Short mmCIF file of C-alpha atoms in Angstrom, two decimals:
data_model
loop_
_atom_site.label_atom_id
_atom_site.label_comp_id
_atom_site.label_asym_id
_atom_site.label_seq_id
_atom_site.Cartn_x
_atom_site.Cartn_y
_atom_site.Cartn_z
CA MET A 1183 -77.39 201.20 -56.17
CA SER A 1184 -76.82 197.47 -56.40
CA VAL A 1185 -73.64 196.05 -57.79
CA ASN A 1186 -73.69 192.77 -59.72
CA PRO A 1187 -71.46 190.30 -57.88
CA VAL A 1188 -68.85 188.42 -59.89
CA ALA A 1189 -68.16 184.71 -59.35
CA THR A 1190 -64.47 184.37 -58.60
CA SER A 1191 -62.19 181.67 -57.32
CA PRO A 1192 -59.91 182.17 -54.29
CA PRO A 1193 -56.78 184.34 -54.68
CA CYS A 1194 -54.82 183.51 -57.82
CA ASN A 1195 -51.53 182.87 -56.01
CA LEU A 1196 -52.87 179.34 -55.49
CA SER A 1197 -51.79 176.94 -58.24
CA SER A 1198 -54.14 175.10 -60.57
CA LEU A 1199 -53.25 171.86 -58.79
CA GLN A 1200 -54.17 173.28 -55.39
CA GLU A 1201 -57.43 174.68 -56.74
CA SER A 1202 -58.30 171.38 -58.45
CA LEU A 1203 -57.95 169.55 -55.13
CA ARG A 1204 -60.76 171.73 -53.74
CA ARG A 1205 -63.11 170.95 -56.64
CA ARG A 1206 -65.76 168.24 -56.71
CA THR A 1207 -67.80 167.83 -59.91
CA VAL A 1208 -70.80 165.53 -59.55
CA ALA A 1209 -73.59 164.58 -61.98
CA VAL A 1210 -77.06 163.93 -60.53
CA ILE A 1211 -78.67 161.40 -62.86
CA GLY A 1212 -81.62 159.03 -62.78
CA PRO A 1213 -84.79 158.03 -64.63
CA ARG A 1214 -87.55 160.53 -65.32
CA GLY A 1215 -89.68 161.21 -62.25
CA ALA A 1216 -87.02 160.11 -59.75
CA GLY A 1217 -86.84 163.60 -58.20
CA LYS A 1218 -83.43 164.80 -59.45
CA SER A 1219 -84.28 168.52 -59.57
CA ALA A 1220 -85.79 168.43 -56.07
CA LEU A 1221 -82.63 166.79 -54.76
CA THR A 1222 -80.40 169.33 -56.53
CA ARG A 1223 -82.39 172.20 -55.01
CA SER A 1224 -82.11 170.62 -51.56
CA LEU A 1225 -78.35 170.32 -51.96
CA MET A 1226 -78.26 174.02 -52.85
CA SER A 1227 -80.35 174.87 -49.80
CA CYS A 1228 -78.22 172.70 -47.52
CA ALA A 1229 -74.99 174.32 -48.71
CA ALA A 1230 -76.55 177.79 -48.37
CA LYS A 1231 -77.54 177.11 -44.76
CA ARG A 1232 -73.99 176.13 -43.92
CA GLU A 1233 -72.60 179.25 -45.59
CA ALA A 1234 -75.27 181.60 -44.15
CA THR A 1235 -73.13 182.64 -41.20
CA LYS A 1236 -70.37 183.76 -43.61
CA SER A 1237 -72.61 185.57 -46.10
CA PRO A 1238 -75.77 187.23 -44.66
CA HIS A 1239 -77.56 187.63 -48.03
CA ILE A 1240 -77.64 183.82 -48.39
CA ARG A 1241 -80.18 183.60 -45.54
CA ASN A 1242 -82.69 185.37 -47.77
CA GLN A 1243 -82.22 182.73 -50.49
CA MET A 1244 -82.87 179.63 -48.44
CA THR A 1245 -86.67 179.59 -48.57
CA THR A 1246 -86.56 180.22 -52.32
CA LEU A 1247 -84.02 177.46 -52.87
CA ALA A 1248 -86.00 174.77 -51.08
CA PRO A 1249 -88.71 173.10 -53.20
CA ARG A 1250 -92.16 173.44 -51.61
CA SER A 1251 -94.07 170.70 -53.42
CA ARG A 1252 -93.64 167.82 -55.86
CA ASN A 1253 -94.89 170.09 -58.68
CA THR A 1254 -92.63 173.08 -58.00
CA SER A 1255 -89.62 170.83 -57.48
CA SER A 1256 -90.00 169.50 -61.03
CA VAL A 1257 -89.44 172.95 -62.56
CA PRO A 1258 -86.05 172.76 -64.37
CA LEU A 1259 -83.15 174.67 -62.87
CA GLU A 1260 -81.97 177.71 -64.83
CA SER A 1261 -78.58 176.19 -65.58
CA VAL A 1262 -77.27 172.69 -66.29
CA ALA A 1263 -74.56 173.14 -63.64
CA THR A 1264 -74.71 174.88 -60.26
CA ARG A 1265 -71.80 175.80 -58.02
CA LEU A 1266 -72.04 175.23 -54.26
CA ASP A 1267 -69.49 176.11 -51.58
CA TYR A 1268 -69.42 173.48 -48.85
CA ARG A 1269 -66.81 172.49 -46.25
CA ASP A 1270 -64.03 174.46 -47.94
CA CYS A 1271 -64.74 172.68 -51.23
CA VAL A 1272 -66.22 174.04 -54.44
CA ILE A 1273 -68.88 171.55 -55.58
CA THR A 1274 -70.39 171.73 -59.05
CA VAL A 1275 -73.66 169.81 -59.39
CA ILE A 1276 -74.62 168.90 -62.96
CA ASP A 1277 -78.33 168.10 -63.33
CA ASP A 1278 -79.43 165.93 -66.27
CA THR A 1279 -83.18 166.61 -65.93
CA ASP A 1280 -83.64 167.69 -69.57
CA GLN A 1281 -81.58 164.87 -71.08
CA GLU A 1282 -83.52 162.68 -73.50
CA SER A 1283 -81.23 159.69 -74.07
CA ILE A 1284 -78.43 157.66 -72.56
CA GLU A 1285 -76.07 159.37 -75.02
CA ASP A 1286 -77.05 162.78 -73.59
CA THR A 1287 -76.42 161.48 -70.08
CA ARG A 1288 -73.06 160.05 -71.15
CA ARG A 1289 -72.03 163.53 -72.30
CA ILE A 1290 -73.09 164.96 -68.94
CA LEU A 1291 -71.06 162.28 -67.16
CA SER A 1292 -68.00 163.11 -69.28
CA ALA A 1293 -67.86 166.47 -67.46
CA ALA A 1294 -68.15 164.93 -63.97
CA ASP A 1295 -65.87 162.93 -61.69
CA THR A 1296 -68.60 161.28 -59.57
CA ALA A 1297 -72.22 160.30 -60.23
CA VAL A 1298 -75.23 160.38 -57.91
CA ILE A 1299 -77.87 157.97 -59.23
CA VAL A 1300 -81.32 158.79 -57.88
CA ILE A 1301 -83.70 155.86 -57.41
CA GLY A 1302 -87.39 156.20 -56.57
CA ALA A 1303 -88.43 154.14 -53.55
CA ALA A 1304 -91.46 152.85 -55.48
CA ALA A 1305 -89.77 152.20 -58.84
CA GLY A 1306 -86.53 150.59 -57.68
CA ILE A 1307 -84.01 149.55 -60.34
CA ASP A 1308 -85.89 149.63 -63.64
CA THR A 1309 -84.27 149.10 -67.06
CA GLU A 1310 -83.41 152.79 -67.49
CA THR A 1311 -81.76 152.96 -64.07
CA ALA A 1312 -79.79 149.76 -64.70
CA ASP A 1313 -78.53 151.31 -67.95
CA LEU A 1314 -77.27 154.34 -66.02
CA PHE A 1315 -75.32 152.12 -63.62
CA GLU A 1316 -73.82 150.35 -66.65
CA VAL A 1317 -72.74 153.63 -68.28
CA CYS A 1318 -71.01 154.63 -65.03
CA ARG A 1319 -69.32 151.22 -64.92
CA MET A 1320 -68.05 151.68 -68.48
CA LEU A 1321 -66.68 155.10 -67.55
CA GLN A 1322 -65.21 153.68 -64.32
CA MET A 1323 -66.99 156.45 -62.42
CA PRO A 1324 -67.68 156.22 -58.66
CA VAL A 1325 -71.41 156.13 -57.89
CA ILE A 1326 -73.36 157.33 -54.85
CA THR A 1327 -76.88 155.84 -54.76
CA PHE A 1328 -79.67 158.03 -53.36
CA ILE A 1329 -82.91 156.15 -52.64
CA ASN A 1330 -85.39 159.01 -52.92
CA ARG A 1331 -88.97 159.73 -51.82
CA TRP A 1332 -88.85 157.57 -48.71
CA ASP A 1333 -91.75 159.61 -47.36
CA CYS A 1334 -93.98 158.02 -50.04
CA ALA A 1335 -95.17 154.44 -50.40
CA GLY A 1336 -92.55 152.16 -51.92
CA GLU A 1337 -90.64 148.91 -51.80
CA PRO A 1338 -89.12 147.60 -48.53
CA ALA A 1339 -85.61 148.85 -47.84
CA LEU A 1340 -84.08 145.34 -47.96
CA THR A 1341 -85.71 144.71 -51.35
CA LEU A 1342 -84.16 147.88 -52.82
CA ILE A 1343 -80.69 147.03 -51.51
CA ASP A 1344 -81.02 143.51 -52.94
CA GLU A 1345 -82.03 145.02 -56.32
CA ILE A 1346 -78.89 147.15 -56.43
CA LEU A 1347 -76.81 144.07 -55.64
CA GLY A 1348 -78.60 141.89 -58.20
CA LYS A 1349 -79.05 144.33 -61.11
CA THR A 1350 -75.75 146.24 -61.03
CA THR A 1351 -72.11 145.31 -60.71
CA LEU A 1352 -71.72 147.32 -57.49
CA LEU A 1353 -71.80 146.27 -53.87
CA PRO A 1354 -74.36 148.49 -52.09
CA VAL A 1355 -73.14 149.75 -48.73
CA PRO A 1356 -75.99 151.50 -46.86
CA VAL A 1357 -74.73 154.43 -44.81
CA ASN A 1358 -78.09 155.07 -43.14
CA TRP A 1359 -81.16 152.93 -42.53
CA PRO A 1360 -84.83 153.94 -42.25
CA VAL A 1361 -86.90 153.47 -39.13
CA GLY A 1362 -90.39 152.96 -40.51
CA SER A 1363 -91.44 151.67 -43.91
CA ALA A 1364 -91.57 153.76 -47.10
CA GLY A 1365 -94.30 156.34 -46.56
CA THR A 1366 -93.98 156.32 -42.77
CA LEU A 1367 -90.40 157.49 -42.20
CA ARG A 1368 -89.75 158.17 -38.53
CA ALA A 1369 -85.96 158.30 -38.34
CA LEU A 1370 -82.71 157.28 -40.03
CA ILE A 1371 -80.07 155.22 -38.26
CA ASP A 1372 -76.62 156.60 -39.10
CA LEU A 1373 -74.52 153.53 -39.93
CA THR A 1374 -71.31 155.58 -40.11
CA ALA A 1375 -71.58 156.72 -36.46
CA PRO A 1376 -71.61 154.44 -33.40
CA ASP A 1377 -74.69 155.77 -31.62
CA ARG A 1378 -76.60 158.27 -33.75
CA VAL A 1379 -80.16 158.38 -35.04
CA ASP A 1380 -81.58 161.35 -37.00
CA ASP A 1381 -85.19 161.97 -35.98
CA TYR A 1382 -87.72 162.78 -38.75
CA GLN A 1383 -90.87 161.87 -36.85
CA TYR A 1384 -92.64 165.15 -37.66
CA GLY A 1385 -91.58 165.49 -41.28
CA SER A 1386 -88.32 167.38 -40.86
CA ALA A 1387 -85.07 166.96 -38.96
CA ALA A 1388 -85.90 167.19 -35.26
CA GLY A 1389 -82.45 166.41 -33.91
CA GLU A 1390 -80.10 163.58 -33.05
CA LEU A 1391 -81.00 160.69 -30.76
CA SER A 1392 -79.05 157.87 -29.16
CA HIS A 1393 -80.00 154.28 -29.96
CA ALA A 1394 -81.45 153.84 -26.48
CA THR A 1395 -83.69 156.92 -26.82
CA ALA A 1396 -84.78 155.86 -30.30
CA ALA A 1397 -85.70 152.40 -29.01
CA LEU A 1398 -87.98 153.97 -26.39
CA MET A 1399 -89.58 156.38 -28.86
CA TYR A 1400 -90.15 154.08 -31.83
CA GLY A 1401 -90.89 150.72 -30.21
CA GLN A 1402 -91.50 147.97 -32.78
CA ASP A 1403 -90.43 150.18 -35.68
CA TRP A 1404 -87.04 150.53 -34.01
CA THR A 1405 -86.73 146.81 -33.26
CA GLY A 1406 -87.36 145.89 -36.90
CA ALA A 1407 -85.09 148.61 -38.30
CA ALA A 1408 -82.24 147.80 -35.91
CA ALA A 1409 -82.42 144.10 -36.85
CA GLU A 1410 -82.38 144.95 -40.57
CA ALA A 1411 -79.50 147.39 -40.11
CA ALA A 1412 -77.46 144.73 -38.30
CA LEU A 1413 -78.20 142.22 -41.08
CA VAL A 1414 -77.19 144.70 -43.78
CA ALA A 1415 -73.99 145.63 -41.97
CA ALA A 1416 -73.06 141.96 -41.70
CA GLN A 1417 -73.83 141.18 -45.35
CA HIS A 1418 -72.64 144.33 -47.08
CA ARG A 1419 -69.74 145.37 -44.86
CA THR A 1420 -69.07 148.96 -43.86
CA TYR A 1421 -68.24 151.94 -46.00
CA ARG A 1422 -64.66 152.09 -47.25
CA ARG A 1423 -63.63 155.11 -49.28
CA SER A 1424 -61.11 153.09 -51.30
CA GLU A 1425 -63.84 150.67 -52.52
CA PHE A 1426 -66.14 153.56 -53.41
CA LEU A 1427 -63.47 155.39 -55.43
CA ALA A 1428 -62.42 152.13 -57.14
CA GLY A 1429 -65.97 151.54 -58.39
CA ILE A 1430 -66.40 148.38 -56.33
CA ALA A 1431 -69.01 149.66 -53.87
CA THR A 1432 -71.68 152.34 -53.87
CA PRO A 1433 -72.68 154.14 -50.65
CA ALA A 1434 -76.49 154.00 -50.50
CA LEU A 1435 -78.49 156.71 -48.73
CA PHE A 1436 -82.19 156.68 -47.93
CA GLY A 1437 -83.82 160.11 -47.97
CA ASP A 1438 -86.18 162.54 -49.62
CA GLY A 1439 -84.96 165.26 -51.96
CA LEU A 1440 -88.08 167.38 -51.55
CA ARG A 1441 -87.60 167.78 -47.79
CA GLY A 1442 -83.81 167.69 -47.84
CA ILE A 1443 -83.69 164.45 -45.85
CA SER A 1444 -80.12 163.07 -46.13
CA ALA A 1445 -78.97 166.03 -48.26
CA PRO A 1446 -76.19 167.02 -45.80
CA LYS A 1447 -74.92 163.46 -45.66
CA LEU A 1448 -74.95 163.25 -49.45
CA LEU A 1449 -72.85 166.42 -49.66
CA ASP A 1450 -70.40 164.91 -47.16
CA PHE A 1451 -69.95 161.89 -49.44
CA VAL A 1452 -69.45 164.18 -52.44
CA VAL A 1453 -66.66 165.94 -50.52
CA ASP A 1454 -65.23 162.47 -49.80
CA SER A 1455 -65.15 161.65 -53.53
CA TRP A 1456 -62.49 162.39 -56.16
CA PRO A 1457 -61.22 165.95 -56.60
CA ALA A 1458 -61.08 167.34 -60.15
CA LEU A 1459 -59.43 164.56 -62.14
CA PRO A 1460 -57.11 165.14 -65.12
CA ARG A 1461 -58.77 164.65 -68.51
CA HIS A 1462 -57.11 162.59 -71.23
CA ASN A 1463 -55.56 163.68 -74.50
CA ALA A 1464 -56.56 162.01 -77.75
CA ASP A 1465 -53.56 159.67 -77.42
CA GLY A 1466 -54.84 158.48 -74.00
CA THR A 1467 -52.22 160.24 -71.85
CA PRO A 1468 -53.41 162.23 -68.80
CA HIS A 1469 -53.42 165.99 -69.32
CA PRO A 1470 -51.97 167.67 -66.18
CA VAL A 1471 -54.36 170.02 -64.39
CA ASN A 1472 -51.52 172.53 -63.92
CA ALA A 1473 -50.89 172.82 -67.69
CA PRO A 1474 -52.01 176.08 -69.40
CA PHE A 1475 -55.75 176.62 -69.75
CA SER A 1476 -57.78 174.02 -71.61
CA GLY A 1477 -61.44 173.05 -71.49
CA GLN A 1478 -63.86 170.58 -73.03
CA VAL A 1479 -67.39 171.23 -74.28
CA PHE A 1480 -70.01 168.77 -73.02
CA LYS A 1481 -73.29 170.48 -73.94
CA VAL A 1482 -74.45 173.12 -76.43
CA GLY A 1483 -77.92 174.66 -76.34
CA PRO A 1484 -79.86 177.72 -77.48
CA GLY A 1485 -79.74 180.88 -75.38
CA SER A 1486 -82.72 182.70 -73.91
CA GLY A 1487 -83.41 186.30 -72.89
CA ARG A 1488 -80.50 188.53 -73.89
CA GLU A 1489 -78.67 185.49 -75.31
CA GLN A 1490 -81.58 184.42 -77.52
CA GLY A 1491 -80.32 183.38 -80.95
CA GLU A 1492 -76.86 182.52 -79.59
CA ASN A 1493 -75.47 179.17 -78.55
CA ILE A 1494 -74.76 178.60 -74.86
CA VAL A 1495 -71.71 176.37 -74.63
CA HIS A 1496 -71.22 174.44 -71.38
CA LEU A 1497 -67.52 173.90 -70.79
CA ARG A 1498 -65.57 172.00 -68.15
CA VAL A 1499 -62.26 173.65 -67.28
CA CYS A 1500 -59.72 170.83 -67.56
CA SER A 1501 -56.42 172.54 -66.82
CA GLY A 1502 -54.91 175.88 -65.91
CA ARG A 1503 -56.75 179.08 -65.13
CA PHE A 1504 -59.54 180.36 -67.34
CA MET A 1505 -59.65 184.17 -67.52
CA ARG A 1506 -62.46 186.16 -69.06
CA GLY A 1507 -61.34 188.10 -72.14
CA SER A 1508 -58.66 185.61 -73.10
CA ASN A 1509 -58.14 184.27 -76.62
CA VAL A 1510 -58.49 180.51 -76.96
CA ARG A 1511 -58.09 178.16 -79.91
CA HIS A 1512 -60.72 175.66 -81.06
CA ALA A 1513 -58.75 172.43 -81.52
CA GLN A 1514 -61.15 170.96 -84.10
CA THR A 1515 -61.05 173.92 -86.53
CA GLY A 1516 -57.96 175.90 -85.52
CA HIS A 1517 -60.07 179.07 -85.15
CA VAL A 1518 -59.16 181.55 -82.41
CA LEU A 1519 -62.07 182.73 -80.23
CA ARG A 1520 -62.11 185.61 -77.77
CA VAL A 1521 -64.14 184.74 -74.68
CA ASP A 1522 -65.56 188.05 -73.45
CA ARG A 1523 -68.67 186.61 -71.81
CA ALA A 1524 -68.68 183.71 -69.40
CA HIS A 1525 -71.12 182.87 -66.62
CA GLN A 1526 -71.56 180.43 -63.79
CA GLN A 1527 -74.66 179.49 -61.79
CA VAL A 1528 -73.81 180.14 -58.13
CA GLY A 1529 -76.78 179.15 -55.97
CA LEU A 1530 -79.72 181.22 -57.23
CA HIS A 1531 -77.57 183.68 -59.18
CA ARG A 1532 -76.17 183.44 -62.68
CA LEU A 1533 -73.00 185.48 -62.36
CA PRO A 1534 -70.25 186.70 -64.66
CA VAL A 1535 -67.06 184.66 -64.25
CA ALA A 1536 -63.73 186.45 -63.89
CA ASP A 1537 -61.72 183.25 -63.65
CA ALA A 1538 -62.23 179.51 -63.21
CA TRP A 1539 -60.12 176.48 -62.35
CA PRO A 1540 -59.96 172.74 -63.19
CA GLY A 1541 -63.25 171.08 -62.30
CA ASP A 1542 -65.35 174.25 -62.70
CA ILE A 1543 -68.19 174.37 -65.23
CA ILE A 1544 -68.70 177.65 -67.10
CA GLU A 1545 -71.04 178.90 -69.84
CA ILE A 1546 -69.65 180.80 -72.82
CA TYR A 1547 -71.50 182.23 -75.81
CA GLY A 1548 -71.51 182.72 -79.51
CA SER A 1549 -69.57 180.34 -81.72
CA PRO A 1550 -71.85 178.12 -83.85
CA THR A 1551 -68.94 175.79 -84.64
CA LEU A 1552 -68.53 174.37 -81.12
CA ARG A 1553 -69.92 170.85 -80.53
CA PRO A 1554 -70.03 168.49 -77.52
CA GLY A 1555 -66.63 166.85 -77.10
CA ASP A 1556 -64.70 169.76 -78.64
CA THR A 1557 -61.57 171.17 -76.99
CA LEU A 1558 -60.55 174.79 -76.36
CA TYR A 1559 -57.00 175.64 -75.30
CA GLU A 1560 -54.91 178.75 -74.71
CA ALA A 1561 -51.23 177.96 -75.20
CA THR A 1562 -50.32 174.28 -75.59
CA SER A 1563 -52.02 172.40 -78.45
CA THR A 1564 -54.49 170.01 -76.83
CA GLU A 1565 -57.34 167.76 -77.91
CA PHE A 1566 -59.29 165.59 -75.45
CA ILE A 1567 -60.99 162.26 -75.98
CA SER A 1568 -64.76 162.45 -75.58
CA ALA A 1569 -65.06 159.73 -72.90
CA PRO A 1570 -62.32 158.13 -70.79
CA SER A 1571 -61.57 154.47 -71.36
CA PHE A 1572 -61.04 151.92 -68.59
CA ALA A 1573 -57.26 152.25 -68.86
CA ALA A 1574 -57.45 156.04 -68.91
CA ARG A 1575 -59.56 156.10 -65.73
CA ALA A 1576 -57.11 153.75 -63.99
CA ALA A 1577 -54.19 156.03 -64.90
CA THR A 1578 -56.16 159.06 -63.73
CA ARG A 1579 -56.82 157.49 -60.33
CA SER A 1580 -53.15 156.72 -59.79
CA LEU A 1581 -52.30 160.34 -60.62
CA ALA A 1582 -55.08 161.67 -58.35
CA GLU A 1583 -53.98 159.45 -55.45
CA ALA A 1584 -50.44 160.83 -55.79
CA HIS A 1585 -51.81 164.40 -55.73
CA LEU A 1586 -53.94 163.67 -52.65
CA SER A 1587 -50.99 162.10 -50.82
CA ALA A 1588 -48.85 165.13 -51.59
CA SER A 1589 -51.46 167.66 -50.47
#
């Protein structure tokens, strides 16, 4: 007899502030055809591999999680948001694959604290991609750039880095560099480590090499890549977390979402990003994450299966502890709602949620009155603004830096 697992947070003696410091909420965005779903699935697979030693049933998921082809990787994920456990952090990945406009993407970004913008190696920075960078700039949101599909023909690496520099307001800081042109990837030089090269000569990670060994193996490909990497390091400086979080620089990774190339490194940068940031009240003041429960709706869609005919409401927990079965008030109408059903996508499984903390994304059901941007709260009257302003983001960062220093 199988028992349905329930998605729960760690023991509830931990405060909302402590739990929020473990959360990372990231939106994977990009133009159509950039490979966002494949990358999201690879992140799921990568996190599952790391957790496999702790949870044996995860080993059985890994082959299902990994996309097998370009066609299968384009199949939409079951949920907008997926929870991953990685390096003692709870990462929620929000995928915008089914979004149809910049306004839809802006709503997705309103629920995140960091953005991953996926760029196709062949397409580079087109108008749609440039618009996404601009939306993130307006929201003052840190951006990680993932240059995808490096195993296919595309633009030279230097050209793509120059495009980011010329068509966005961000300074691109490559954190790895390809050995071999687009379509003939042989290895990636790790620019954050002094003497490390990740070998991909046979299509998947074959291990780590030293620079000297890579030079012997790759010959002219290595000579050209090493010269380019040295040029890039001199022109674009090295990665500094403070510049990334301030929205000055964007770490740029070369990889391939389909094969999981650079997925672990991307997750490491997500962990290095902001924890769950306080949202802002309608008057612009930060709303403390350790206040009583509150949440903000960022997406509403029709249900399927057992939930057909009902609205699925995607909600970011903004403060306090959400508990299933609690009564919450809809700020826009004053109506009280009882939340008896709530779910979360955890890897492959869509699980009932017993509780959730600031930064978590949950799905609740039923009320036809809820709209994107609406606020739910439990005790203290609260109403959030739909998108943070420049000043609000600056205040949030100061508050987050104080929390990080104290932790």
